[in-house]
């Protein structure tokens, strides 16, 4: 019976090819837009280093002066002071590793005079950055704890920059300059397809750092500090320009400006939190932390969820695409109804000749599944075009300050999304056909067979 | 056999109730050839629809081949229709885009017969109606009379016990009507019970038994031989 019904379903698809195509197209356009937005939302809320995103914590303690405004939300809490970052990274808790970072910048140039110099952001960080956040490498690797303490001139660069500066060759061991400082390339990162720059708390979509140097190197050479300093008022009275000057004073100050991360296994979390509480108390005894003790140990997953839900324009798009999809589906109902009702006479004849109502339903469900499948195929094509359009809108919106290559992965369908689109298509096709099928299977055999 | 006891059918629309059949009591024996006549709108088609399980009825009992069909669900009725009943319509009702073979095959498909079984039955049915060489033709390539013979082939391919025909010759000229009638008689002789609605007295009279429906009521008509002679004259 399956084969017979399938052949009837196929014949029915071909019977009014115009109508069939119209249903498929309606479904595909609605689905295409929906999938486009779903894809963007997917990347928007996709979690970097997902498999341990609940073990990677941003550590924040409230080191501000007594008169500061109260803070009730993790996102508003200040970063970490240099003092605290140094103290916290001393802790020896089994399984716990920590990483810190801040933004710097410089003019990058290589020995080859044919390659133009580039002004670029640089991330100052420690060796654990690469292992904690699992950055992929094509050549070499990150540096080790030795460079962390010595501040040796080593640098990790992105694949894009390796292409640009070294023509894509394995550049490990090659020399590179930040302004006039010599550094040796120690690793070349593969494309790190994370959707948000989470590690410096900016959660900026798209842009990743292209250069990474040991933070000790940045300090030793007084590279600029592109940070937001949160200082006690006594420390900023004389406008100290911490970005480029007064490094030693900054390091000794109560200004917070460093992102501090800890990877903590589940079983150590309670220990870590207790120890952090004790730390605040012990520092209080030294005259620091004048406020009520307040700390945040927030895992990456929570932070991503926060930014994902807050993305207003994606949410608006989501709503519009759902509405549009619903309108398309309603439209599909009426086209299907027209298509099926045309076959009333044939259906009633088949019923008279012994087809059960359920057999008729079976036949039409098969037809609808085929329609859903083709709608899915075409819809995926439409969404590919949609995503291409969105990528270009995005590039236009940022004035082409980023390359298409660096964000293209956020506008790419993956198998999960494709599978979801197919399932959605088939389920929606079945949904919209409920009424038309109900109508067609309830056609009374008697009334349709009378003489014309 | 086919037996109705006290069967009534009422059509209700917003404005009126039509008593299409009123308390029908009828017993048709296996192998009979019954002709039904009556004025237009008297309920003939309604009767065939009930007999053929295409419509349900409000009151009474209906035994088809010994089984009371009252209260049967759609699946049971569909299966019964498929196995026991063949329909012939005034307007043929062939599927225009299917070749004859596939048209005749439809009821056999729904019965779930194997391909070999289907082939054998379709070929035999085509043979019976004299269109064996036309299996691959489309209905539109045939004359009206031939189309009706295809419809008959479809009706008998499943070897049903009952053949219900609603004015099978209504759309045909007298010569073709003649051929169709002969075909039906041949089929009846091989044991199939036939119930045929017709407006044609001459054809009606060739049946074993004449039933008249008048305003929803069924009664047997007895022709006297004298009557016959008078009418023929
Ligand atoms: N589906 C329906 N809804 C409402 N009334 C109906 C329906 N089918 C038939 N009728 C009514 O029932 C009565 C009997 O109709 P039926 O078709 O059985 O007559 P008939 O004897 O076959 O007539 P004809 O010789 O013209 O074919 C008529 O009054 C008709 O109007
Ligand atoms: Mg009629």
XYZ file of C-alpha atoms and ligand atoms in Angstrom:
717
model
C 0.000 0.000 0.000
C 2.962 2.312 0.629
C 4.156 2.085 -2.938
C 0.731 2.590 -4.388
C 0.057 5.598 -2.177
C 3.484 6.982 -2.965
C 2.820 6.703 -6.679
C -0.546 8.417 -6.189
C 1.129 11.141 -4.135
C 3.741 11.691 -6.829
C 1.072 11.767 -9.519
C -0.907 14.265 -7.490
C 2.150 16.503 -7.151
C 2.490 16.512 -10.917
C -1.187 16.983 -11.549
C -1.208 20.721 -10.885
C 2.504 21.538 -11.031
C 1.827 25.252 -10.719
C -0.049 24.866 -7.465
C 2.481 22.363 -6.169
C 5.304 24.760 -6.893
C 3.406 27.603 -5.259
C 2.961 25.650 -2.023
C 6.615 24.627 -2.004
C 7.718 28.173 -2.727
C 5.506 29.641 -0.012
C 6.850 27.149 2.463
C 10.430 27.711 1.306
C 10.356 31.488 1.568
C 8.837 31.423 5.031
C 11.228 28.727 6.147
C 14.198 30.413 4.479
C 13.780 33.627 6.378
C 13.020 31.758 9.567
C 16.149 29.633 9.203
C 18.252 32.688 8.413
C 17.218 34.271 11.681
C 17.463 30.977 13.562
C 21.033 30.634 12.338
C 21.936 34.115 13.488
C 20.270 33.493 16.833
C 22.077 30.177 17.107
C 25.478 31.801 16.765
C 24.381 34.699 18.893
C 23.726 32.404 21.796
C 26.280 29.747 20.972
C 28.768 29.222 23.726
C 32.509 29.251 23.135
C 34.350 26.266 24.604
C 30.880 24.873 25.239
C 31.985 21.590 26.778
C 33.521 23.347 29.782
C 31.679 26.641 29.708
C 30.266 25.854 33.144
C 33.755 25.459 34.562
C 35.259 28.655 33.185
C 34.580 31.444 35.634
C 35.061 35.169 35.526
C 36.201 36.239 38.973
C 35.106 39.637 40.295
C 35.502 41.117 43.740
C 34.263 44.535 44.761
C 37.454 46.403 45.613
C 35.955 49.864 45.225
C 36.034 52.670 47.718
C 33.420 52.960 50.477
C 31.472 55.768 48.795
C 30.966 53.926 45.478
C 27.479 53.237 44.168
C 26.052 49.829 45.076
C 26.135 47.235 42.303
C 23.497 44.531 42.033
C 24.306 42.921 38.710
C 27.273 40.829 37.701
C 27.685 42.670 34.361
C 28.078 46.007 36.128
C 30.718 44.747 38.548
C 34.228 46.098 38.049
C 37.234 44.131 36.830
C 40.177 43.030 38.902
C 43.074 45.096 40.241
C 46.629 44.153 39.363
C 47.335 43.346 43.017
C 44.432 40.959 43.272
C 45.175 39.358 39.896
C 48.710 38.648 41.093
C 47.517 37.326 44.455
C 44.765 35.139 43.023
C 47.003 33.517 40.458
C 49.347 32.398 43.227
C 46.772 30.052 44.711
C 47.544 26.374 44.490
C 44.206 24.576 44.316
C 44.351 21.194 42.548
C 42.713 21.380 39.114
C 42.354 25.162 39.147
C 44.126 27.264 36.516
C 43.780 30.978 35.996
C 44.218 33.451 33.193
C 44.240 37.234 33.025
C 44.203 39.644 30.135
C 43.917 43.235 29.000
C 43.957 45.029 25.683
C 46.955 46.773 24.267
C 47.937 47.891 20.799
C 50.882 48.749 18.603
C 52.192 48.969 15.083
C 53.104 45.542 13.795
C 55.777 45.196 11.158
C 58.051 42.522 9.773
C 61.536 42.574 8.296
C 60.204 42.275 4.770
C 59.748 45.879 3.697
C 57.210 44.902 1.054
C 54.686 44.060 3.750
C 53.003 47.204 5.017
C 52.870 47.769 8.769
C 49.561 47.322 10.547
C 48.209 49.153 13.560
C 46.428 46.525 15.598
C 44.923 45.583 18.912
C 46.979 43.093 20.903
C 45.933 40.954 23.825
C 48.250 40.823 26.792
C 47.634 37.557 28.611
C 49.279 34.552 30.228
C 50.150 31.065 29.020
C 46.992 29.426 30.365
C 44.853 31.490 28.033
C 45.469 29.031 25.199
C 44.787 25.878 27.190
C 41.815 27.184 29.171
C 40.007 28.547 26.125
C 41.275 25.798 23.846
C 42.460 28.003 21.033
C 43.287 25.995 17.919
C 46.731 26.223 16.330
C 47.990 25.477 12.845
C 51.661 26.063 13.636
C 53.464 26.020 16.947
C 51.603 26.667 20.184
C 51.192 29.153 22.971
C 54.055 30.036 25.314
C 54.767 28.461 28.690
C 55.043 29.568 32.304
C 58.681 30.522 31.747
C 57.719 33.321 29.365
C 54.924 34.265 31.767
C 57.472 35.174 34.414
C 60.332 36.335 32.189
C 58.212 38.426 29.859
C 60.151 37.122 26.866
C 59.314 38.596 23.472
C 57.145 35.868 22.016
C 53.907 36.321 20.122
C 50.983 34.249 18.906
C 49.360 35.500 15.718
C 46.143 34.678 13.884
C 45.991 32.769 10.642
C 44.808 35.890 8.819
C 47.788 37.867 10.040
C 50.128 35.016 9.237
C 48.764 35.086 5.692
C 49.288 38.799 5.521
C 52.675 39.090 7.154
C 54.298 35.810 6.188
C 52.333 34.773 3.126
C 50.752 31.855 4.973
C 54.067 30.038 5.537
C 54.895 28.390 8.831
C 56.228 31.498 10.555
C 57.173 29.933 13.894
C 60.606 31.304 14.837
C 60.275 34.311 12.539
C 60.832 37.804 13.839
C 58.129 40.424 14.100
C 58.104 43.895 15.625
C 55.638 45.741 17.790
C 56.698 49.328 17.247
C 60.458 48.864 17.734
C 60.326 45.788 19.978
C 61.443 42.464 18.581
C 59.323 39.394 19.156
C 59.531 35.834 17.924
C 56.477 34.119 16.530
C 55.782 31.099 18.704
C 52.401 29.994 17.404
C 49.908 30.602 14.607
C 46.279 30.168 15.547
C 43.869 28.362 13.279
C 40.521 30.082 12.712
C 39.066 30.379 16.169
C 35.376 30.300 15.427
C 33.956 31.822 18.542
C 31.084 34.173 17.993
C 31.757 36.654 20.770
C 34.900 38.058 22.258
C 34.048 36.862 25.711
C 37.516 36.706 27.277
C 37.942 40.474 27.641
C 34.311 40.878 28.752
C 33.469 42.952 25.693
C 31.269 40.226 24.213
C 31.757 42.032 20.959
C 30.542 39.828 18.156
C 33.001 39.033 15.427
C 36.284 40.677 16.163
C 38.913 38.513 17.737
C 42.416 39.533 18.614
C 45.008 38.856 15.966
C 48.023 39.110 18.287
C 48.726 37.731 21.753
C 51.757 38.568 23.892
C 52.793 37.622 27.455
C 51.355 40.196 29.858
C 54.772 40.459 31.529
C 56.208 41.537 28.179
C 53.537 44.227 27.910
C 54.372 45.484 31.378
C 58.149 45.350 30.966
C 57.915 47.384 27.783
C 55.120 49.630 28.998
C 52.797 48.853 26.102
C 49.649 50.999 26.250
C 46.745 49.698 28.324
C 43.450 50.093 26.514
C 41.346 49.392 29.568
C 38.549 51.016 31.467
C 40.088 51.924 34.796
C 37.863 51.879 37.815
C 39.791 53.773 40.455
C 39.274 55.226 43.876
C 38.702 58.967 43.567
C 41.884 59.835 45.464
C 43.912 58.058 42.777
C 42.542 59.951 39.817
C 42.564 63.478 41.237
C 45.666 64.445 39.265
C 44.450 62.743 36.077
C 47.260 60.184 35.929
C 46.750 58.879 32.328
C 47.124 55.242 33.299
C 46.721 54.176 29.708
C 50.160 55.320 28.750
C 51.837 56.641 31.893
C 52.391 55.938 35.584
C 52.584 52.182 35.215
C 54.099 51.523 38.616
C 51.489 53.675 40.292
C 48.750 51.803 38.454
C 50.100 48.446 39.546
C 50.102 49.549 43.178
C 46.704 51.235 42.962
C 43.173 50.086 43.756
C 42.208 50.591 40.107
C 40.530 47.562 38.580
C 41.117 46.956 34.868
C 42.106 43.309 34.326
C 39.802 40.460 33.277
C 40.540 37.537 35.534
C 39.404 33.987 34.727
C 39.620 30.721 36.575
C 38.944 27.222 35.349
C 37.491 25.411 38.350
C 36.394 21.771 38.418
C 32.939 21.201 39.899
C 34.231 19.633 43.091
C 36.538 22.601 43.802
C 33.991 25.347 43.284
C 32.869 25.544 46.909
C 36.492 25.570 48.076
C 37.340 28.331 45.652
C 34.431 30.474 46.756
C 35.241 30.013 50.413
C 38.852 30.874 49.773
C 37.810 33.973 47.850
C 35.630 35.028 50.780
C 38.529 34.486 53.176
C 40.794 36.444 50.853
C 38.496 39.458 51.014
C 38.476 39.254 54.808
C 42.257 39.008 55.009
C 42.647 42.001 52.697
C 40.128 43.937 54.785
C 42.495 43.425 57.707
C 45.160 45.147 55.582
C 42.887 48.118 55.047
C 41.562 47.188 51.593
C 37.988 46.293 50.509
C 36.201 48.966 52.555
C 32.752 47.883 51.311
C 30.473 45.012 52.283
C 32.185 41.923 50.833
C 30.781 41.261 47.359
C 32.075 38.809 44.823
C 30.915 37.215 41.590
C 32.115 33.849 40.348
C 30.214 33.630 37.084
C 30.615 30.877 34.578
C 30.825 31.555 30.879
C 27.506 29.896 30.103
C 25.651 32.365 32.323
C 27.383 35.314 30.752
C 26.610 34.123 27.231
C 22.986 33.549 28.136
C 22.809 37.070 29.428
C 24.184 38.613 26.261
C 22.210 36.246 24.057
C 18.889 37.256 25.584
C 19.753 40.886 25.573
C 20.325 41.083 21.861
C 17.336 43.212 20.913
C 17.651 43.204 17.194
C 17.926 39.433 16.966
C 14.818 39.112 19.108
C 12.940 41.524 16.873
C 14.086 39.637 13.799
C 13.022 36.421 15.417
C 9.541 37.736 16.003
C 9.217 39.121 12.498
C 10.463 35.938 10.885
C 8.043 33.854 12.932
C 5.124 36.079 11.990
C 6.153 35.998 8.371
C 6.483 32.223 8.506
C 3.018 31.986 10.034
C 1.571 34.125 7.235
C 3.286 31.898 4.670
C 1.867 28.826 6.358
C -1.648 30.272 6.378
C -1.223 31.000 2.719
C -0.067 27.435 2.152
C -3.226 26.161 3.844
C -5.443 27.850 1.295
C -3.357 26.746 -1.669
C -3.312 23.162 -0.434
C -7.020 23.289 0.215
C -7.664 24.474 -3.331
C -5.355 21.793 -4.666
C -6.943 18.984 -2.701
C -10.533 20.032 -3.213
C -9.959 19.874 -6.947
C -9.448 16.169 -6.501
C -12.777 15.639 -4.722
C -14.228 13.624 -7.516
C -11.287 11.276 -7.697
C -11.209 10.860 -3.946
C -14.887 10.050 -3.739
C -14.503 7.557 -6.565
C -11.607 5.870 -4.765
C -13.684 5.788 -1.605
C -16.562 4.181 -3.505
C -14.168 1.578 -4.883
C -13.094 0.601 -1.392
C -10.366 2.989 -0.201
C -10.592 3.475 3.529
C -10.638 6.978 4.896
C -7.323 6.220 6.573
C -5.843 5.125 3.241
C -6.807 8.444 1.701
C -5.231 10.238 4.648
C -2.108 8.122 4.219
C -1.872 9.086 0.548
C -2.201 12.785 1.235
C 0.157 12.719 4.193
C 2.769 11.182 1.906
C 2.203 13.927 -0.612
C 2.518 16.557 2.098
C 5.711 15.029 3.464
C 7.154 15.217 -0.050
C 6.068 18.840 -0.261
C 7.626 19.494 3.134
C 10.854 17.849 2.045
C 11.093 19.918 -1.113
C 10.071 23.029 0.795
C 12.905 22.241 3.185
C 15.432 21.892 0.367
C 14.400 25.112 -1.283
C 14.081 26.841 2.082
C 17.675 25.991 2.917
C 18.725 27.491 -0.386
C 16.724 30.625 0.426
C 18.304 30.841 3.861
C 21.766 30.529 2.334
C 20.960 33.575 0.243
C 19.480 35.267 3.296
C 22.604 34.621 5.346
C 24.813 35.877 2.554
C 22.730 39.056 2.543
C 22.944 39.397 6.315
C 26.707 38.941 6.232
C 26.994 41.745 3.726
C 24.684 44.008 5.689
C 26.853 43.368 8.720
C 30.046 44.181 6.811
C 28.445 47.334 5.481
C 27.279 48.312 8.973
C 30.827 48.155 10.346
C 32.213 49.972 7.314
C 34.243 46.964 6.229
C 36.570 47.310 9.211
C 36.462 43.534 9.543
C 37.000 40.952 6.858
C 34.172 38.763 5.631
C 36.415 35.808 6.360
C 36.624 36.561 10.052
C 32.857 36.510 10.615
C 31.668 34.276 7.766
C 31.434 31.300 10.114
C 28.637 33.056 11.988
C 26.535 33.102 8.829
C 27.018 29.454 7.970
C 24.426 26.720 8.202
C 25.571 23.612 10.012
C 24.053 20.133 9.991
C 22.141 20.804 13.156
C 20.479 23.865 11.650
C 19.835 22.077 8.364
C 18.270 19.159 10.185
C 16.151 21.533 12.205
C 15.028 23.301 9.024
C 13.988 20.019 7.417
C 12.114 18.906 10.469
C 10.414 22.286 10.769
C 9.477 22.176 7.112
C 7.941 18.722 7.269
C 6.153 19.377 10.551
C 4.797 22.679 9.271
C 3.709 21.081 6.008
C 1.815 18.488 8.038
C 0.369 21.190 10.224
C -0.899 23.265 7.331
C -2.336 20.188 5.642
C -4.387 19.120 8.654
C -7.439 21.025 7.563
C -7.146 20.327 3.813
C -6.642 16.616 4.481
C -9.506 16.537 6.930
C -11.701 18.128 4.274
C -10.618 15.811 1.501
C -10.926 12.595 3.487
C -14.424 13.538 4.615
C -15.717 14.017 1.103
C -18.852 11.971 0.829
C -18.426 9.430 -1.943
C -22.070 9.650 -2.882
C -22.484 13.325 -3.684
C -19.511 13.602 -5.993
C -20.388 10.692 -8.242
C -23.697 11.900 -9.585
C -24.017 12.486 -13.279
C -22.634 15.793 -14.488
C -28.706 -11.706 -0.622
C -29.527 -8.181 0.350
C -32.161 -7.376 2.894
C -33.511 -4.071 4.133
C -35.925 -3.832 7.029
C -37.690 -0.628 7.757
C -34.875 1.519 6.337
C -35.440 5.276 6.106
C -33.261 8.067 4.822
C -33.877 11.727 5.477
C -31.842 14.558 3.976
C -31.855 17.634 6.112
C -30.936 21.031 4.769
C -31.514 24.358 6.494
C -34.870 24.810 4.853
C -36.360 21.402 4.299
C -36.318 17.789 5.296
C -36.500 15.394 2.385
C -37.737 11.912 3.143
C -35.758 10.303 0.361
C -36.604 6.757 1.494
C -39.507 5.769 3.713
C -39.514 2.529 5.642
C -38.117 0.349 2.910
C -38.617 -3.393 3.313
C -36.915 -5.324 0.606
C -35.308 -8.660 0.035
C -33.174 -9.291 -3.021
C -31.977 -12.822 -3.444
C -28.568 -13.912 -4.629
C -28.358 -14.059 -8.407
C -31.312 -11.818 -9.105
C -31.281 -9.153 -11.789
C -33.390 -6.317 -10.424
C -34.383 -3.214 -12.334
C -35.468 -0.140 -10.431
C -37.632 2.480 -12.046
C -39.411 5.545 -10.804
C -39.849 9.228 -11.488
C -37.019 11.680 -11.079
C -36.370 12.601 -7.475
C -38.188 9.579 -6.145
C -35.155 8.152 -4.327
C -33.613 5.629 -6.712
C -30.068 6.920 -6.429
C -30.517 7.264 -2.702
C -31.512 3.639 -2.523
C -28.430 2.553 -4.474
C -26.180 4.711 -2.316
C -27.540 3.066 0.820
C -27.329 -0.372 -0.693
C -23.759 0.368 -1.791
C -22.761 1.652 1.664
C -21.905 5.058 0.264
C -24.296 6.692 2.662
C -25.555 5.992 6.108
C -29.188 5.787 7.128
C -31.118 6.841 10.185
C -33.441 3.979 10.796
C -33.810 0.294 10.148
C -31.520 -2.647 9.513
C -29.645 -3.565 6.416
C -28.164 -7.009 5.921
C -25.626 -7.304 3.148
C -24.759 -10.894 2.398
C -26.024 -11.817 5.842
C -24.130 -9.153 7.801
C -25.932 -6.313 9.518
C -24.029 -3.210 8.421
C -25.678 -0.930 10.903
C -23.130 0.568 13.297
C -20.134 -0.568 11.265
C -17.213 1.867 11.225
C -15.681 3.422 8.153
C -12.952 0.825 7.748
C -15.425 -2.047 7.889
C -17.763 -0.344 5.442
C -14.916 0.484 3.062
C -13.650 -3.089 3.108
C -17.131 -4.464 2.593
C -17.677 -2.079 -0.313
C -14.406 -3.122 -1.822
C -15.100 -6.824 -1.572
C -18.796 -7.230 -2.145
C -19.914 -4.366 -4.321
C -19.180 -3.135 -7.809
C -20.478 0.237 -8.951
C -21.431 1.355 -12.407
C -22.313 5.017 -12.819
C -24.222 6.863 -15.459
C -21.205 9.087 -16.143
C -18.654 6.242 -16.131
C -16.365 7.964 -13.584
C -13.129 6.705 -15.048
C -9.885 8.403 -14.027
C -9.043 10.371 -17.134
C -5.262 10.365 -16.855
C -4.860 6.673 -16.130
C -4.760 3.930 -18.775
C -7.589 1.404 -18.694
C -5.440 -1.164 -16.959
C -4.785 1.110 -14.027
C -8.394 2.241 -13.874
C -9.581 -1.321 -13.543
C -6.856 -2.060 -11.043
C -8.011 0.539 -8.479
C -10.306 -1.637 -6.350
C -7.806 -4.502 -6.507
C -5.085 -2.215 -5.198
C -7.186 -1.265 -2.212
C -7.833 -4.917 -1.535
C -4.083 -5.406 -1.349
C -3.830 -8.133 -4.013
C -0.449 -9.146 -5.369
C 0.672 -7.862 -8.722
C 0.240 -11.238 -10.406
C -3.263 -11.557 -8.985
C -4.171 -8.093 -10.150
C -2.840 -8.702 -13.629
C -4.787 -11.890 -14.023
C -8.040 -10.317 -12.854
C -7.691 -7.111 -14.875
C -6.956 -9.089 -18.017
C -9.878 -11.365 -17.436
C -12.222 -8.435 -16.815
C -11.019 -6.716 -19.989
C -11.594 -9.964 -21.838
C -15.135 -10.198 -20.511
C -16.034 -6.716 -21.742
C -14.268 -7.269 -25.053
C -11.534 -4.672 -24.713
C -8.561 -6.945 -24.116
C -6.445 -5.190 -26.735
C -6.951 -1.730 -25.244
C -5.365 -2.081 -21.829
C -2.900 0.716 -22.427
C -5.356 3.212 -23.886
C -6.593 6.227 -22.028
C -10.351 6.515 -21.401
C -10.594 9.538 -23.696
C -9.459 7.399 -26.615
C -12.626 5.312 -26.348
C -16.253 5.818 -27.300
C -18.889 6.313 -24.617
C -20.070 2.730 -24.893
C -16.533 1.443 -24.622
C -15.897 3.641 -21.610
C -18.922 2.214 -19.883
C -17.630 -1.262 -20.617
C -14.360 -0.313 -18.963
C -16.347 0.864 -15.955
C -18.089 -2.509 -15.937
C -14.733 -4.249 -16.143
C -13.586 -2.261 -13.137
C -16.776 -3.186 -11.281
C -16.409 -6.908 -11.916
C -12.630 -7.219 -11.659
C -12.892 -7.725 -7.913
C -15.567 -10.394 -8.425
C -18.126 -8.729 -6.167
C -21.404 -10.428 -5.271
C -23.398 -7.318 -6.092
C -23.308 -4.982 -9.023
C -25.075 -1.658 -8.485
C -25.701 0.322 -11.640
C -27.252 3.784 -11.689
C -28.645 4.403 -15.148
C -25.691 2.704 -16.811
C -27.117 3.357 -20.251
C -28.344 6.880 -19.569
C -25.537 8.498 -21.535
C -25.487 5.993 -24.396
C -27.344 5.651 -27.656
C -29.629 2.673 -28.044
C -27.153 0.441 -29.859
C -24.488 0.891 -27.236
C -27.112 0.612 -24.515
C -28.015 -2.722 -26.031
C -24.458 -3.974 -25.845
C -24.069 -2.861 -22.258
C -27.312 -4.570 -21.313
C -26.169 -7.786 -22.917
C -22.941 -7.576 -21.035
C -24.773 -7.113 -17.749
C -26.964 -10.096 -18.510
C -23.916 -12.195 -19.225
C -22.393 -11.156 -15.924
C -25.639 -11.906 -14.120
C -25.705 -15.374 -15.638
C -22.348 -16.091 -14.078
C -23.932 -15.528 -10.679
C -23.540 -11.850 -9.824
C -26.565 -10.123 -8.338
C -27.364 -6.961 -10.287
C -29.434 -3.999 -9.210
C -29.905 -1.490 -11.973
C -31.692 1.836 -11.966
C -33.063 2.728 -15.370
C -35.532 5.002 -17.084
C -35.804 2.674 -20.007
C -38.852 0.439 -19.669
C -37.646 -1.897 -22.360
C -34.408 -2.553 -20.561
C -36.211 -2.816 -17.254
C -38.381 -5.472 -18.584
C -35.446 -7.667 -19.469
C -34.675 -7.964 -15.748
C -35.995 -10.793 -13.559
C -37.689 -8.429 -11.253
C -38.928 -4.861 -11.448
C -39.063 -2.588 -8.474
C -40.600 0.813 -8.498
C -39.685 3.628 -6.183
C -42.246 6.332 -5.796
C -41.762 9.185 -3.376
C -39.324 7.175 -1.319
C -41.473 4.064 -1.144
C -40.505 0.790 -2.704
C -42.863 -1.667 -4.275
C -42.593 -4.641 -6.606
C -44.086 -4.205 -10.019
C -45.834 -7.166 -11.590
C -46.280 -6.993 -15.298
C -49.044 -9.052 -16.681
C -48.212 -10.730 -19.914
C -51.132 -8.885 -21.409
C -49.647 -5.605 -20.306
C -46.476 -6.529 -21.993
C -48.151 -7.354 -25.219
C -50.146 -4.155 -25.170
C -47.063 -2.075 -24.570
C -45.032 -3.795 -27.225
C -47.690 -3.293 -29.816
N -27.310 15.102 -0.687
C -28.609 15.459 -0.666
N -29.013 16.442 0.147
C -30.311 16.811 0.194
N -31.266 16.222 -0.521
C -30.910 15.219 -1.346
C -29.571 14.790 -1.473
N -29.516 13.770 -2.370
C -30.781 13.606 -2.793
N -31.627 14.449 -2.198
C -33.057 14.526 -2.370
O -33.601 13.246 -2.150
C -34.594 12.960 -3.102
C -34.226 11.684 -3.827
O -33.128 11.946 -4.655
P -32.493 10.842 -5.605
O -31.225 11.376 -6.147
O -32.420 9.561 -4.881
O -33.569 10.732 -6.773
P -33.527 9.833 -8.056
O -34.701 8.957 -7.964
O -32.235 9.200 -8.223
O -33.757 10.920 -9.202
P -33.174 10.912 -10.699
O -34.019 9.946 -11.469
O -33.436 12.327 -11.151
O -31.770 10.570 -10.618
C -34.716 14.170 -4.002
O -35.781 14.958 -3.568
C -33.433 14.898 -3.783
O -33.641 16.273 -3.914
Mg -30.625 9.323 -9.631
